[in-house]
Amino acid sequence: MGLQETRIESLPFVTAELNYLAPTAGKPRTYAFDPPPGEPKSTALPEPHQVPIFDARLIANNFSLDREGFALVRHPTQVKDFYNDEEVRAVYYPAVEVFLRAMLKADRVVVFDHTVRRRVEGAADIRGSGPRQPATRVHVDQTAVSGANRVREHLPDEAEELLKGRVQVINLWRPIRGPLRDSPLAMADGTTVKPDDLVASDLIYPNRRGETYSVTYNPNHRWFYFPEMTPDEALLLKCYDSATDGRTRFGPHTAFIDPTTPADAPPRESIEMRTLVFHKQ
């Protein structure tokens, strides 16, 4: 049974605040470092909306990466310390590549980076200063432009040949400790997201300019989460797909404050792997 045949309204849900993009003049942009004097760090201002976020546990097997843009998978790992960068690169990178190649029936998978997050109450999300904070705005990590550019950036000698086939950017996200009750991840059903909801936004680094999608509010968006995820579980999140045959290409997501989280819940710790997934055509 697919998600379309499921009575979504009968599922348990929480009502939580999600930060969409407020209307802004010009292309939104955010500096990934201290901005020049007189410039705001970001022109992408939040517009909070209270939305229902449905508990997807009862229908976990109904989700499709190609249809809704996300999926829950079981993925035990041998990594002992996710804060050890050398261990993550030596042990976790190759394991994720093998797992995704089999799971997605891909010809090739390349992990191109990872981010560890650990929520610290009141701390700002600063790049390059240790674990990041959960991302609390509705976004997609890549755009139609930056998704393809990731191939050119990380595999420059092969890029033009690889881009002749199907290319995806897929994130694999997991809690480091669990069950995770603090700052869980919410995913939008990609079939409810319209192209006009996605706003290309510049992410400015000291040496380059990236691009992500901010997301404007649409009351038709349908949101899901998987409460109390364990370290043996992971989420696949679609951030880009070169295929234009009707399947979901971009999956908006965000961390959110779950109003049912116990006051003594440990702060969220998580790791996300960003991967290029290739299919020959």
PDB file of C-alpha atoms in Angstrom:
ATOM      1  CA  MET A   1       0.000   0.000   0.000  1.00  0.00           C
ATOM      2  CA  GLY A   2       1.420   3.351  -1.016  1.00  0.00           C
ATOM      3  CA  LEU A   3       1.243   6.551   0.952  1.00  0.00           C
ATOM      4  CA  GLN A   4      -1.514   7.823  -1.317  1.00  0.00           C
ATOM      5  CA  GLU A   5      -3.872   5.089  -0.071  1.00  0.00           C
ATOM      6  CA  THR A   6      -3.098   5.729   3.605  1.00  0.00           C
ATOM      7  CA  ARG A   7      -5.395   7.825   5.801  1.00  0.00           C
ATOM      8  CA  ILE A   8      -2.768  10.331   6.900  1.00  0.00           C
ATOM      9  CA  GLU A   9      -5.226  12.228   9.078  1.00  0.00           C
ATOM     10  CA  SER A  10      -5.656   9.158  11.299  1.00  0.00           C
ATOM     11  CA  LEU A  11      -1.969   9.116  12.283  1.00  0.00           C
ATOM     12  CA  PRO A  12      -0.716  10.586  15.574  1.00  0.00           C
ATOM     13  CA  PHE A  13       0.882  14.001  15.151  1.00  0.00           C
ATOM     14  CA  VAL A  14       2.438  16.908  16.990  1.00  0.00           C
ATOM     15  CA  THR A  15       1.909  20.559  16.177  1.00  0.00           C
ATOM     16  CA  ALA A  16       5.197  22.432  15.988  1.00  0.00           C
ATOM     17  CA  GLU A  17       6.697  25.628  14.651  1.00  0.00           C
ATOM     18  CA  LEU A  18       8.652  25.400  11.401  1.00  0.00           C
ATOM     19  CA  ASN A  19      10.704  28.283  10.055  1.00  0.00           C
ATOM     20  CA  TYR A  20       9.883  28.979   6.423  1.00  0.00           C
ATOM     21  CA  LEU A  21      11.386  31.778   4.315  1.00  0.00           C
ATOM     22  CA  ALA A  22       9.830  35.206   4.801  1.00  0.00           C
ATOM     23  CA  PRO A  23       9.261  37.258   1.637  1.00  0.00           C
ATOM     24  CA  THR A  24      12.471  39.046   0.681  1.00  0.00           C
ATOM     25  CA  ALA A  25      13.587  41.417  -2.043  1.00  0.00           C
ATOM     26  CA  GLY A  26      16.177  39.857  -4.331  1.00  0.00           C
ATOM     27  CA  LYS A  27      17.889  36.505  -4.038  1.00  0.00           C
ATOM     28  CA  PRO A  28      18.366  35.470  -0.384  1.00  0.00           C
ATOM     29  CA  ARG A  29      21.970  35.043   0.694  1.00  0.00           C
ATOM     30  CA  THR A  30      23.753  33.866   3.816  1.00  0.00           C
ATOM     31  CA  TYR A  31      27.418  34.203   4.754  1.00  0.00           C
ATOM     32  CA  ALA A  32      29.044  31.026   6.103  1.00  0.00           C
ATOM     33  CA  PHE A  33      31.580  33.239   7.904  1.00  0.00           C
ATOM     34  CA  ASP A  34      31.561  36.688   9.520  1.00  0.00           C
ATOM     35  CA  PRO A  35      30.026  39.028   6.945  1.00  0.00           C
ATOM     36  CA  PRO A  36      31.701  42.206   5.688  1.00  0.00           C
ATOM     37  CA  PRO A  37      31.173  45.290   7.881  1.00  0.00           C
ATOM     38  CA  GLY A  38      27.646  46.609   7.619  1.00  0.00           C
ATOM     39  CA  GLU A  39      26.269  43.464   5.973  1.00  0.00           C
ATOM     40  CA  PRO A  40      23.764  41.199   7.759  1.00  0.00           C
ATOM     41  CA  LYS A  41      24.836  37.590   8.115  1.00  0.00           C
ATOM     42  CA  SER A  42      21.726  36.528   6.219  1.00  0.00           C
ATOM     43  CA  THR A  43      18.897  38.112   4.254  1.00  0.00           C
ATOM     44  CA  ALA A  44      16.925  34.856   4.506  1.00  0.00           C
ATOM     45  CA  LEU A  45      14.669  35.777   7.413  1.00  0.00           C
ATOM     46  CA  PRO A  46      12.416  33.206   9.069  1.00  0.00           C
ATOM     47  CA  GLU A  47       8.640  33.160   8.825  1.00  0.00           C
ATOM     48  CA  PRO A  48       7.412  30.705  11.502  1.00  0.00           C
ATOM     49  CA  HIS A  49       4.282  28.631  10.947  1.00  0.00           C
ATOM     50  CA  GLN A  50       2.555  26.139  13.223  1.00  0.00           C
ATOM     51  CA  VAL A  51       2.047  22.904  11.283  1.00  0.00           C
ATOM     52  CA  PRO A  52       1.044  19.307  12.073  1.00  0.00           C
ATOM     53  CA  ILE A  53       3.937  16.843  11.791  1.00  0.00           C
ATOM     54  CA  PHE A  54       2.710  13.278  11.470  1.00  0.00           C
ATOM     55  CA  ASP A  55       4.262  10.293  13.221  1.00  0.00           C
ATOM     56  CA  ALA A  56       5.401   8.117  10.316  1.00  0.00           C
ATOM     57  CA  ARG A  57       6.298   5.040  12.374  1.00  0.00           C
ATOM     58  CA  LEU A  58       3.089   3.154  11.564  1.00  0.00           C
ATOM     59  CA  ILE A  59       3.578   3.593   7.807  1.00  0.00           C
ATOM     60  CA  ALA A  60       7.383   3.618   7.635  1.00  0.00           C
ATOM     61  CA  ASN A  61       7.486   1.027   4.853  1.00  0.00           C
ATOM     62  CA  ASN A  62       5.223   3.111   2.612  1.00  0.00           C
ATOM     63  CA  PHE A  63       7.720   5.900   1.978  1.00  0.00           C
ATOM     64  CA  SER A  64       9.757   6.066  -1.208  1.00  0.00           C
ATOM     65  CA  LEU A  65      12.861   8.133  -1.856  1.00  0.00           C
ATOM     66  CA  ASP A  66      11.647   8.697  -5.415  1.00  0.00           C
ATOM     67  CA  ARG A  67       8.081   9.626  -4.445  1.00  0.00           C
ATOM     68  CA  GLU A  68       8.132  11.417  -1.075  1.00  0.00           C
ATOM     69  CA  GLY A  69      11.880  12.199  -1.170  1.00  0.00           C
ATOM     70  CA  PHE A  70      12.868  10.415   2.049  1.00  0.00           C
ATOM     71  CA  ALA A  71      12.918   6.949   3.592  1.00  0.00           C
ATOM     72  CA  LEU A  72      13.742   5.301   6.912  1.00  0.00           C
ATOM     73  CA  VAL A  73      16.293   2.467   6.744  1.00  0.00           C
ATOM     74  CA  ARG A  74      17.944   0.146   9.199  1.00  0.00           C
ATOM     75  CA  HIS A  75      21.711   0.650   9.091  1.00  0.00           C
ATOM     76  CA  PRO A  76      23.850  -0.688  11.961  1.00  0.00           C
ATOM     77  CA  THR A  77      27.388   0.680  12.037  1.00  0.00           C
ATOM     78  CA  GLN A  78      30.779  -0.382  13.365  1.00  0.00           C
ATOM     79  CA  VAL A  79      31.829   3.200  14.173  1.00  0.00           C
ATOM     80  CA  LYS A  80      32.757   3.609  17.840  1.00  0.00           C
ATOM     81  CA  ASP A  81      33.312   7.380  17.937  1.00  0.00           C
ATOM     82  CA  PHE A  82      31.558   9.662  15.455  1.00  0.00           C
ATOM     83  CA  TYR A  83      33.526  12.598  16.832  1.00  0.00           C
ATOM     84  CA  ASN A  84      36.749  10.984  15.577  1.00  0.00           C
ATOM     85  CA  ASP A  85      37.109  12.343  12.062  1.00  0.00           C
ATOM     86  CA  GLU A  86      39.716   9.767  11.050  1.00  0.00           C
ATOM     87  CA  GLU A  87      37.507   6.866  12.144  1.00  0.00           C
ATOM     88  CA  VAL A  88      34.487   8.322  10.358  1.00  0.00           C
ATOM     89  CA  ARG A  89      36.434   8.652   7.106  1.00  0.00           C
ATOM     90  CA  ALA A  90      38.148   5.249   7.387  1.00  0.00           C
ATOM     91  CA  VAL A  91      35.192   3.180   8.608  1.00  0.00           C
ATOM     92  CA  TYR A  92      31.941   5.010   7.982  1.00  0.00           C
ATOM     93  CA  TYR A  93      32.568   6.499   4.530  1.00  0.00           C
ATOM     94  CA  PRO A  94      33.193   3.165   2.758  1.00  0.00           C
ATOM     95  CA  ALA A  95      30.388   1.437   4.663  1.00  0.00           C
ATOM     96  CA  VAL A  96      27.897   4.117   3.621  1.00  0.00           C
ATOM     97  CA  GLU A  97      29.033   3.933   0.004  1.00  0.00           C
ATOM     98  CA  VAL A  98      28.545   0.153  -0.098  1.00  0.00           C
ATOM     99  CA  PHE A  99      25.182   0.366   1.667  1.00  0.00           C
ATOM    100  CA  LEU A 100      23.769   3.046  -0.617  1.00  0.00           C
ATOM    101  CA  ARG A 101      25.041   1.384  -3.763  1.00  0.00           C
ATOM    102  CA  ALA A 102      23.105  -1.752  -2.815  1.00  0.00           C
ATOM    103  CA  MET A 103      20.042   0.037  -1.404  1.00  0.00           C
ATOM    104  CA  LEU A 104      19.620   2.363  -4.398  1.00  0.00           C
ATOM    105  CA  LYS A 105      20.870  -0.089  -7.047  1.00  0.00           C
ATOM    106  CA  ALA A 106      23.408   2.531  -8.075  1.00  0.00           C
ATOM    107  CA  ASP A 107      26.455   2.095 -10.279  1.00  0.00           C
ATOM    108  CA  ARG A 108      28.584   4.243  -8.002  1.00  0.00           C
ATOM    109  CA  VAL A 109      28.338   6.201  -4.739  1.00  0.00           C
ATOM    110  CA  VAL A 110      30.833   8.805  -3.516  1.00  0.00           C
ATOM    111  CA  VAL A 111      30.657  10.374  -0.046  1.00  0.00           C
ATOM    112  CA  PHE A 112      31.873  13.958  -0.419  1.00  0.00           C
ATOM    113  CA  ASP A 113      31.569  15.257   3.146  1.00  0.00           C
ATOM    114  CA  HIS A 114      29.863  14.892   6.510  1.00  0.00           C
ATOM    115  CA  THR A 115      28.598  17.061   9.348  1.00  0.00           C
ATOM    116  CA  VAL A 116      28.353  16.177  13.025  1.00  0.00           C
ATOM    117  CA  ARG A 117      25.759  18.105  15.032  1.00  0.00           C
ATOM    118  CA  ARG A 118      25.328  18.402  18.789  1.00  0.00           C
ATOM    119  CA  ARG A 119      22.708  20.760  20.157  1.00  0.00           C
ATOM    120  CA  VAL A 120      23.933  23.214  22.768  1.00  0.00           C
ATOM    121  CA  GLU A 121      21.206  25.375  24.310  1.00  0.00           C
ATOM    122  CA  GLY A 122      21.530  28.963  23.106  1.00  0.00           C
ATOM    123  CA  ALA A 123      24.567  28.340  20.903  1.00  0.00           C
ATOM    124  CA  ALA A 124      24.809  29.750  17.380  1.00  0.00           C
ATOM    125  CA  ASP A 125      25.312  27.441  14.403  1.00  0.00           C
ATOM    126  CA  ILE A 126      28.878  28.334  13.355  1.00  0.00           C
ATOM    127  CA  ARG A 127      30.747  26.489  10.613  1.00  0.00           C
ATOM    128  CA  GLY A 128      34.281  25.304  11.231  1.00  0.00           C
ATOM    129  CA  SER A 129      34.150  25.413  15.025  1.00  0.00           C
ATOM    130  CA  GLY A 130      33.442  21.801  15.969  1.00  0.00           C
ATOM    131  CA  PRO A 131      30.005  20.137  16.013  1.00  0.00           C
ATOM    132  CA  ARG A 132      27.295  22.190  14.320  1.00  0.00           C
ATOM    133  CA  GLN A 133      23.873  23.008  15.747  1.00  0.00           C
ATOM    134  CA  PRO A 134      20.677  21.462  14.294  1.00  0.00           C
ATOM    135  CA  ALA A 135      19.452  23.347  11.223  1.00  0.00           C
ATOM    136  CA  THR A 136      16.158  24.943  12.258  1.00  0.00           C
ATOM    137  CA  ARG A 137      14.918  26.335   8.950  1.00  0.00           C
ATOM    138  CA  VAL A 138      13.070  24.560   6.168  1.00  0.00           C
ATOM    139  CA  HIS A 139      15.600  23.983   3.399  1.00  0.00           C
ATOM    140  CA  VAL A 140      17.025  21.694   0.727  1.00  0.00           C
ATOM    141  CA  ASP A 141      20.798  21.269   0.720  1.00  0.00           C
ATOM    142  CA  GLN A 142      21.177  21.584  -3.068  1.00  0.00           C
ATOM    143  CA  THR A 143      19.485  23.204  -6.049  1.00  0.00           C
ATOM    144  CA  ALA A 144      19.193  22.263  -9.711  1.00  0.00           C
ATOM    145  CA  VAL A 145      22.395  24.235 -10.288  1.00  0.00           C
ATOM    146  CA  SER A 146      24.455  23.300  -7.230  1.00  0.00           C
ATOM    147  CA  GLY A 147      23.564  19.598  -7.400  1.00  0.00           C
ATOM    148  CA  ALA A 148      25.261  19.252 -10.778  1.00  0.00           C
ATOM    149  CA  ASN A 149      28.087  21.525  -9.659  1.00  0.00           C
ATOM    150  CA  ARG A 150      28.850  19.137  -6.799  1.00  0.00           C
ATOM    151  CA  VAL A 151      29.905  16.570  -9.405  1.00  0.00           C
ATOM    152  CA  ARG A 152      32.157  19.110 -11.114  1.00  0.00           C
ATOM    153  CA  GLU A 153      33.638  20.147  -7.772  1.00  0.00           C
ATOM    154  CA  HIS A 154      34.399  16.699  -6.380  1.00  0.00           C
ATOM    155  CA  LEU A 155      35.019  14.644  -9.552  1.00  0.00           C
ATOM    156  CA  PRO A 156      36.244  17.256 -12.052  1.00  0.00           C
ATOM    157  CA  ASP A 157      38.004  14.863 -14.426  1.00  0.00           C
ATOM    158  CA  GLU A 158      34.926  12.650 -14.828  1.00  0.00           C
ATOM    159  CA  ALA A 159      32.160  15.184 -14.329  1.00  0.00           C
ATOM    160  CA  GLU A 160      30.917  15.752 -17.856  1.00  0.00           C
ATOM    161  CA  GLU A 161      30.701  12.017 -18.549  1.00  0.00           C
ATOM    162  CA  LEU A 162      29.001  11.292 -15.225  1.00  0.00           C
ATOM    163  CA  LEU A 163      26.487  14.083 -15.789  1.00  0.00           C
ATOM    164  CA  LYS A 164      25.265  12.308 -18.922  1.00  0.00           C
ATOM    165  CA  GLY A 165      23.650   9.753 -16.615  1.00  0.00           C
ATOM    166  CA  ARG A 166      21.342  10.192 -13.644  1.00  0.00           C
ATOM    167  CA  VAL A 167      22.910  11.935 -10.655  1.00  0.00           C
ATOM    168  CA  GLN A 168      21.465  12.266  -7.161  1.00  0.00           C
ATOM    169  CA  VAL A 169      22.696  13.944  -4.000  1.00  0.00           C
ATOM    170  CA  ILE A 170      21.466  11.805  -1.113  1.00  0.00           C
ATOM    171  CA  ASN A 171      22.084  12.515   2.564  1.00  0.00           C
ATOM    172  CA  LEU A 172      22.215   9.693   5.090  1.00  0.00           C
ATOM    173  CA  TRP A 173      21.268  11.115   8.512  1.00  0.00           C
ATOM    174  CA  ARG A 174      21.363   9.247  11.806  1.00  0.00           C
ATOM    175  CA  PRO A 175      21.349   9.938  15.545  1.00  0.00           C
ATOM    176  CA  ILE A 176      24.647   9.266  17.279  1.00  0.00           C
ATOM    177  CA  ARG A 177      22.817   8.473  20.516  1.00  0.00           C
ATOM    178  CA  GLY A 178      19.259   7.380  21.028  1.00  0.00           C
ATOM    179  CA  PRO A 179      16.428   7.044  21.304  1.00  0.00           C
ATOM    180  CA  LEU A 180      16.459  10.588  19.947  1.00  0.00           C
ATOM    181  CA  ARG A 181      13.774  12.791  21.509  1.00  0.00           C
ATOM    182  CA  ASP A 182      15.366  16.237  21.186  1.00  0.00           C
ATOM    183  CA  SER A 183      15.288  18.296  17.955  1.00  0.00           C
ATOM    184  CA  PRO A 184      14.112  15.503  15.631  1.00  0.00           C
ATOM    185  CA  LEU A 185      14.091  15.903  11.871  1.00  0.00           C
ATOM    186  CA  ALA A 186      10.903  16.693   9.941  1.00  0.00           C
ATOM    187  CA  MET A 187      10.590  15.865   6.240  1.00  0.00           C
ATOM    188  CA  ALA A 188       8.112  17.292   3.741  1.00  0.00           C
ATOM    189  CA  ASP A 189       6.295  14.898   1.431  1.00  0.00           C
ATOM    190  CA  GLY A 190       7.833  15.899  -1.897  1.00  0.00           C
ATOM    191  CA  THR A 191       4.562  15.293  -3.731  1.00  0.00           C
ATOM    192  CA  THR A 192       3.058  18.243  -1.805  1.00  0.00           C
ATOM    193  CA  VAL A 193       5.878  20.677  -2.651  1.00  0.00           C
ATOM    194  CA  LYS A 194       5.479  22.893  -5.714  1.00  0.00           C
ATOM    195  CA  PRO A 195       8.481  24.181  -7.710  1.00  0.00           C
ATOM    196  CA  ASP A 196       7.508  27.758  -6.830  1.00  0.00           C
ATOM    197  CA  ASP A 197       7.855  26.915  -3.111  1.00  0.00           C
ATOM    198  CA  LEU A 198      11.626  26.510  -3.592  1.00  0.00           C
ATOM    199  CA  VAL A 199      13.705  29.694  -3.607  1.00  0.00           C
ATOM    200  CA  ALA A 200      17.342  29.448  -4.722  1.00  0.00           C
ATOM    201  CA  SER A 201      19.518  31.092  -2.066  1.00  0.00           C
ATOM    202  CA  ASP A 202      23.233  31.858  -2.075  1.00  0.00           C
ATOM    203  CA  LEU A 203      25.495  30.390   0.599  1.00  0.00           C
ATOM    204  CA  ILE A 204      28.709  32.405   0.536  1.00  0.00           C
ATOM    205  CA  TYR A 205      31.995  30.860   1.670  1.00  0.00           C
ATOM    206  CA  PRO A 206      35.383  32.604   1.814  1.00  0.00           C
ATOM    207  CA  ASN A 207      36.485  30.890  -1.409  1.00  0.00           C
ATOM    208  CA  ARG A 208      33.296  29.907  -3.212  1.00  0.00           C
ATOM    209  CA  ARG A 209      29.552  30.445  -3.496  1.00  0.00           C
ATOM    210  CA  GLY A 210      27.137  27.578  -2.992  1.00  0.00           C
ATOM    211  CA  GLU A 211      23.391  27.479  -3.497  1.00  0.00           C
ATOM    212  CA  THR A 212      20.582  25.922  -1.464  1.00  0.00           C
ATOM    213  CA  TYR A 213      16.816  26.109  -1.594  1.00  0.00           C
ATOM    214  CA  SER A 214      14.955  28.068   1.031  1.00  0.00           C
ATOM    215  CA  VAL A 215      11.260  27.185   1.166  1.00  0.00           C
ATOM    216  CA  THR A 216       8.208  29.439   1.299  1.00  0.00           C
ATOM    217  CA  TYR A 217       5.108  28.443   3.202  1.00  0.00           C
ATOM    218  CA  ASN A 218       2.433  26.423   1.449  1.00  0.00           C
ATOM    219  CA  PRO A 219      -0.515  25.127   3.504  1.00  0.00           C
ATOM    220  CA  ASN A 220      -0.596  22.020   1.316  1.00  0.00           C
ATOM    221  CA  HIS A 221       2.794  20.831   2.570  1.00  0.00           C
ATOM    222  CA  ARG A 222       2.522  17.577   4.505  1.00  0.00           C
ATOM    223  CA  TRP A 223       5.166  16.900   7.153  1.00  0.00           C
ATOM    224  CA  PHE A 224       6.389  13.666   8.776  1.00  0.00           C
ATOM    225  CA  TYR A 225       8.891  12.562  11.395  1.00  0.00           C
ATOM    226  CA  PHE A 226      10.103   9.314  12.937  1.00  0.00           C
ATOM    227  CA  PRO A 227      10.073   9.734  16.730  1.00  0.00           C
ATOM    228  CA  GLU A 228      12.665   8.127  18.980  1.00  0.00           C
ATOM    229  CA  MET A 229      15.098   7.089  16.267  1.00  0.00           C
ATOM    230  CA  THR A 230      17.893   4.795  17.425  1.00  0.00           C
ATOM    231  CA  PRO A 231      21.556   4.764  16.322  1.00  0.00           C
ATOM    232  CA  ASP A 232      20.822   1.658  14.215  1.00  0.00           C
ATOM    233  CA  GLU A 233      18.370   3.645  12.093  1.00  0.00           C
ATOM    234  CA  ALA A 234      19.032   6.247   9.437  1.00  0.00           C
ATOM    235  CA  LEU A 235      17.105   8.559   7.158  1.00  0.00           C
ATOM    236  CA  LEU A 236      17.754   8.902   3.457  1.00  0.00           C
ATOM    237  CA  LEU A 237      17.058  12.457   2.292  1.00  0.00           C
ATOM    238  CA  LYS A 238      16.937  13.428  -1.365  1.00  0.00           C
ATOM    239  CA  CYS A 239      18.681  16.769  -1.910  1.00  0.00           C
ATOM    240  CA  TYR A 240      18.960  16.669  -5.699  1.00  0.00           C
ATOM    241  CA  ASP A 241      17.967  14.439  -8.602  1.00  0.00           C
ATOM    242  CA  SER A 242      18.846  15.136 -12.220  1.00  0.00           C
ATOM    243  CA  ALA A 243      15.914  12.993 -13.399  1.00  0.00           C
ATOM    244  CA  THR A 244      13.001  15.095 -14.639  1.00  0.00           C
ATOM    245  CA  ASP A 245      10.461  12.317 -15.232  1.00  0.00           C
ATOM    246  CA  GLY A 246       8.027  13.254 -12.467  1.00  0.00           C
ATOM    247  CA  ARG A 247       9.723  11.777  -9.418  1.00  0.00           C
ATOM    248  CA  THR A 248      10.558  14.007  -6.459  1.00  0.00           C
ATOM    249  CA  ARG A 249      13.822  15.864  -7.096  1.00  0.00           C
ATOM    250  CA  PHE A 250      14.218  17.907  -3.891  1.00  0.00           C
ATOM    251  CA  GLY A 251      13.195  17.027  -0.336  1.00  0.00           C
ATOM    252  CA  PRO A 252      12.696  19.916   2.127  1.00  0.00           C
ATOM    253  CA  HIS A 253      13.523  19.115   5.750  1.00  0.00           C
ATOM    254  CA  THR A 254      14.300  20.823   9.050  1.00  0.00           C
ATOM    255  CA  ALA A 255      14.976  20.170  12.700  1.00  0.00           C
ATOM    256  CA  PHE A 256      12.102  21.191  14.969  1.00  0.00           C
ATOM    257  CA  ILE A 257      11.238  21.532  18.628  1.00  0.00           C
ATOM    258  CA  ASP A 258       8.912  18.662  19.539  1.00  0.00           C
ATOM    259  CA  PRO A 259       6.506  19.943  22.218  1.00  0.00           C
ATOM    260  CA  THR A 260       6.270  16.425  23.673  1.00  0.00           C
ATOM    261  CA  THR A 261      10.035  16.144  24.305  1.00  0.00           C
ATOM    262  CA  PRO A 262      10.705  15.378  27.995  1.00  0.00           C
ATOM    263  CA  ALA A 263      12.500  18.180  29.847  1.00  0.00           C
ATOM    264  CA  ASP A 264      15.351  15.830  30.766  1.00  0.00           C
ATOM    265  CA  ALA A 265      15.890  14.464  27.230  1.00  0.00           C
ATOM    266  CA  PRO A 266      19.584  14.453  26.235  1.00  0.00           C
ATOM    267  CA  PRO A 267      20.449  17.077  23.579  1.00  0.00           C
ATOM    268  CA  ARG A 268      20.381  15.816  20.019  1.00  0.00           C
ATOM    269  CA  GLU A 269      23.608  14.379  18.569  1.00  0.00           C
ATOM    270  CA  SER A 270      23.595  13.365  14.909  1.00  0.00           C
ATOM    271  CA  ILE A 271      25.722  12.888  11.824  1.00  0.00           C
ATOM    272  CA  GLU A 272      24.793  13.355   8.178  1.00  0.00           C
ATOM    273  CA  MET A 273      26.719  12.021   5.209  1.00  0.00           C
ATOM    274  CA  ARG A 274      26.424  13.794   1.867  1.00  0.00           C
ATOM    275  CA  THR A 275      26.784  11.532  -1.137  1.00  0.00           C
ATOM    276  CA  LEU A 276      26.778  11.593  -4.904  1.00  0.00           C
ATOM    277  CA  VAL A 277      24.811   8.678  -6.374  1.00  0.00           C
ATOM    278  CA  PHE A 278      25.308   7.744 -10.018  1.00  0.00           C
ATOM    279  CA  HIS A 279      23.185   5.654 -12.392  1.00  0.00           C
ATOM    280  CA  LYS A 280      24.213   5.024 -15.970  1.00  0.00           C
ATOM    281  CA  GLN A 281      21.477   5.603 -18.531  1.00  0.00           C
TER     282      GLN A 281
END
